[in-house]
Amino acid sequence: MRPKPEIPPEIEDYRDEHWCREGARQIETALDAERFIERIGFTACLTDSRRPGPSLYVAVCGRRDAVLPRNVQKDPEASLTWVLKDEIVGRGKVYYAKLARGKATFIAARMIPYFHAVWGVRRSEEKSRLSRNARAVLRVLRKEWEMGTADLRDESGVKDRTAFAGALDELQAAMIVVPSQVLYQPKFTYIWTLGVGRFPDALLRRVSRETAVTGNRPLLPGRRRHDASRRNGPRDGPGQARSWTWQPCARG
């Protein structure tokens, strides 16, 4: 087995600060969580220290070695993360869906065009890239705009629960459908809607895949390149670091 590469201490310290892996920076409210997501750009929801990248759960714990227990229902930190997730979904200021590999992910509004350029499916591509079940579910949502899970399953004709769940996962991964609300009474359900209804400007903005992946952008008049590592601390990834390198250049 290939040994796990060691991360330099200065990078871990940088992540402790910016990913809220310190007790003094713990996330406790939905507003705190939204500010955290906006600051770092994107984060997983319920991953722990065994997975790479920022995590809302780890930020709620406020420590870099946080590990999800086997029984998450009885864990106060996992429960708080779940409650915050529901509140964030209802507030609608941050994009939330199951994206790559079915991982629940939060995305800051400013980052949506770049994620969509990589994983999004445009309307002209739906017939060739989406399954029949996914298109059936999407057809109903485009007509009704939003609908609860059970009603959407019935109206779409995708009666099999596993097939229906797969269709919803497929539409979320394609950045077409998102949950807009979580209800617990009279029974637990998600309300589903079209992502473009919540984030129209961000999802309709065109960004090339190359720009989204590499962060390479043309130099605009009156702007100059700065050293991202000097301005923003150690790099956490090529695209993320490069996306922070453009700043207004002082004139005169």
PDB file of C-alpha atoms in Angstrom, residues 129-229:
ATOM      1  CA  ARG A 129     -26.880  12.058 -20.949  1.00  0.00           C
ATOM      2  CA  LEU A 130     -29.845  11.445 -18.637  1.00  0.00           C
ATOM      3  CA  SER A 131     -31.601   8.134 -18.098  1.00  0.00           C
ATOM      4  CA  ARG A 132     -35.257   7.620 -18.951  1.00  0.00           C
ATOM      5  CA  ASN A 133     -36.220   7.655 -15.274  1.00  0.00           C
ATOM      6  CA  ALA A 134     -34.344  10.898 -14.633  1.00  0.00           C
ATOM      7  CA  ARG A 135     -36.065  12.552 -17.611  1.00  0.00           C
ATOM      8  CA  ALA A 136     -39.462  11.367 -16.339  1.00  0.00           C
ATOM      9  CA  VAL A 137     -38.861  12.952 -12.934  1.00  0.00           C
ATOM     10  CA  LEU A 138     -37.531  16.131 -14.540  1.00  0.00           C
ATOM     11  CA  ARG A 139     -40.572  16.391 -16.809  1.00  0.00           C
ATOM     12  CA  VAL A 140     -42.870  16.516 -13.775  1.00  0.00           C
ATOM     13  CA  LEU A 141     -40.754  19.099 -11.943  1.00  0.00           C
ATOM     14  CA  ARG A 142     -40.647  21.364 -14.982  1.00  0.00           C
ATOM     15  CA  LYS A 143     -44.448  21.282 -15.001  1.00  0.00           C
ATOM     16  CA  GLU A 144     -45.110  21.551 -11.248  1.00  0.00           C
ATOM     17  CA  TRP A 145     -41.920  23.447 -10.264  1.00  0.00           C
ATOM     18  CA  GLU A 146     -41.650  21.831  -6.811  1.00  0.00           C
ATOM     19  CA  MET A 147     -43.006  18.671  -5.216  1.00  0.00           C
ATOM     20  CA  GLY A 148     -42.533  16.342  -2.257  1.00  0.00           C
ATOM     21  CA  THR A 149     -40.768  13.016  -2.652  1.00  0.00           C
ATOM     22  CA  ALA A 150     -43.814  10.700  -2.549  1.00  0.00           C
ATOM     23  CA  ASP A 151     -45.930  12.836  -4.889  1.00  0.00           C
ATOM     24  CA  LEU A 152     -43.033  13.225  -7.307  1.00  0.00           C
ATOM     25  CA  ARG A 153     -42.503   9.465  -7.398  1.00  0.00           C
ATOM     26  CA  ASP A 154     -46.182   8.856  -8.148  1.00  0.00           C
ATOM     27  CA  GLU A 155     -46.471  11.590 -10.793  1.00  0.00           C
ATOM     28  CA  SER A 156     -43.279  10.570 -12.584  1.00  0.00           C
ATOM     29  CA  GLY A 157     -44.361   6.941 -12.883  1.00  0.00           C
ATOM     30  CA  VAL A 158     -41.044   5.744 -11.449  1.00  0.00           C
ATOM     31  CA  LYS A 159     -42.684   3.604  -8.763  1.00  0.00           C
ATOM     32  CA  ASP A 160     -39.674   1.555  -7.722  1.00  0.00           C
ATOM     33  CA  ARG A 161     -38.059   3.324  -4.768  1.00  0.00           C
ATOM     34  CA  THR A 162     -34.507   2.373  -5.693  1.00  0.00           C
ATOM     35  CA  ALA A 163     -34.936   3.479  -9.303  1.00  0.00           C
ATOM     36  CA  PHE A 164     -36.561   6.727  -8.194  1.00  0.00           C
ATOM     37  CA  ALA A 165     -33.770   7.476  -5.698  1.00  0.00           C
ATOM     38  CA  GLY A 166     -31.238   6.799  -8.447  1.00  0.00           C
ATOM     39  CA  ALA A 167     -33.042   9.215 -10.783  1.00  0.00           C
ATOM     40  CA  LEU A 168     -32.982  11.961  -8.141  1.00  0.00           C
ATOM     41  CA  ASP A 169     -29.288  11.347  -7.471  1.00  0.00           C
ATOM     42  CA  GLU A 170     -28.630  11.562 -11.197  1.00  0.00           C
ATOM     43  CA  LEU A 171     -30.485  14.880 -11.495  1.00  0.00           C
ATOM     44  CA  GLN A 172     -28.653  16.299  -8.481  1.00  0.00           C
ATOM     45  CA  ALA A 173     -25.276  15.230  -9.853  1.00  0.00           C
ATOM     46  CA  ALA A 174     -26.188  16.926 -13.143  1.00  0.00           C
ATOM     47  CA  MET A 175     -26.931  20.138 -11.184  1.00  0.00           C
ATOM     48  CA  ILE A 176     -30.515  20.278 -12.427  1.00  0.00           C
ATOM     49  CA  VAL A 177     -32.578  19.421  -9.331  1.00  0.00           C
ATOM     50  CA  VAL A 178     -32.005  20.434  -5.697  1.00  0.00           C
ATOM     51  CA  PRO A 179     -33.871  20.004  -2.407  1.00  0.00           C
ATOM     52  CA  SER A 180     -35.540  23.261  -1.373  1.00  0.00           C
ATOM     53  CA  GLN A 181     -36.993  22.276   1.994  1.00  0.00           C
ATOM     54  CA  VAL A 182     -36.950  19.467   4.547  1.00  0.00           C
ATOM     55  CA  LEU A 183     -40.234  18.648   6.335  1.00  0.00           C
ATOM     56  CA  TYR A 184     -40.689  16.385   9.346  1.00  0.00           C
ATOM     57  CA  GLN A 185     -44.462  16.746   9.854  1.00  0.00           C
ATOM     58  CA  PRO A 186     -46.794  15.036   9.153  1.00  0.00           C
ATOM     59  CA  LYS A 187     -43.978  12.791   7.871  1.00  0.00           C
ATOM     60  CA  PHE A 188     -40.377  13.220   6.810  1.00  0.00           C
ATOM     61  CA  THR A 189     -39.904  14.338   3.215  1.00  0.00           C
ATOM     62  CA  TYR A 190     -37.794  16.528   0.984  1.00  0.00           C
ATOM     63  CA  ILE A 191     -39.360  19.141  -1.280  1.00  0.00           C
ATOM     64  CA  TRP A 192     -37.625  19.077  -4.669  1.00  0.00           C
ATOM     65  CA  THR A 193     -37.288  21.901  -7.157  1.00  0.00           C
ATOM     66  CA  LEU A 194     -35.229  23.047 -10.144  1.00  0.00           C
ATOM     67  CA  GLY A 195     -31.829  24.463  -9.327  1.00  0.00           C
ATOM     68  CA  VAL A 196     -32.238  27.205 -11.913  1.00  0.00           C
ATOM     69  CA  GLY A 197     -35.229  28.498  -9.970  1.00  0.00           C
ATOM     70  CA  ARG A 198     -33.049  29.182  -6.928  1.00  0.00           C
ATOM     71  CA  PHE A 199     -29.814  30.210  -8.617  1.00  0.00           C
ATOM     72  CA  PRO A 200     -30.812  31.449 -12.100  1.00  0.00           C
ATOM     73  CA  ASP A 201     -27.902  33.824 -12.720  1.00  0.00           C
ATOM     74  CA  ALA A 202     -25.234  31.401 -11.518  1.00  0.00           C
ATOM     75  CA  LEU A 203     -26.547  28.368 -13.430  1.00  0.00           C
ATOM     76  CA  LEU A 204     -27.121  30.295 -16.666  1.00  0.00           C
ATOM     77  CA  ARG A 205     -23.685  31.889 -16.640  1.00  0.00           C
ATOM     78  CA  ARG A 206     -21.368  30.190 -19.142  1.00  0.00           C
ATOM     79  CA  VAL A 207     -17.886  29.207 -17.986  1.00  0.00           C
ATOM     80  CA  SER A 208     -15.599  26.950 -20.012  1.00  0.00           C
ATOM     81  CA  ARG A 209     -14.590  23.612 -18.541  1.00  0.00           C
ATOM     82  CA  GLU A 210     -10.912  24.555 -18.935  1.00  0.00           C
ATOM     83  CA  THR A 211     -11.437  27.712 -16.888  1.00  0.00           C
ATOM     84  CA  ALA A 212     -13.339  25.789 -14.217  1.00  0.00           C
ATOM     85  CA  VAL A 213     -10.697  23.061 -13.907  1.00  0.00           C
ATOM     86  CA  THR A 214      -7.483  25.069 -14.196  1.00  0.00           C
ATOM     87  CA  GLY A 215      -8.520  28.516 -13.027  1.00  0.00           C
ATOM     88  CA  ASN A 216      -6.829  30.087 -16.073  1.00  0.00           C
ATOM     89  CA  ARG A 217      -8.587  33.306 -16.979  1.00  0.00           C
ATOM     90  CA  PRO A 218      -7.635  36.122 -19.368  1.00  0.00           C
ATOM     91  CA  LEU A 219      -6.025  39.127 -17.712  1.00  0.00           C
ATOM     92  CA  LEU A 220      -8.524  41.989 -17.630  1.00  0.00           C
ATOM     93  CA  PRO A 221      -7.523  45.628 -18.193  1.00  0.00           C
ATOM     94  CA  GLY A 222      -6.314  47.246 -14.992  1.00  0.00           C
ATOM     95  CA  ARG A 223      -5.606  43.931 -13.269  1.00  0.00           C
ATOM     96  CA  ARG A 224      -2.412  42.038 -12.599  1.00  0.00           C
ATOM     97  CA  ARG A 225      -1.492  38.608 -11.272  1.00  0.00           C
ATOM     98  CA  HIS A 226      -0.465  38.239  -7.635  1.00  0.00           C
ATOM     99  CA  ASP A 227       1.238  35.318  -5.969  1.00  0.00           C
ATOM    100  CA  ALA A 228      -1.633  33.354  -4.403  1.00  0.00           C
ATOM    101  CA  SER A 229       0.592  31.543  -1.929  1.00  0.00           C
TER     102      SER A 229
END
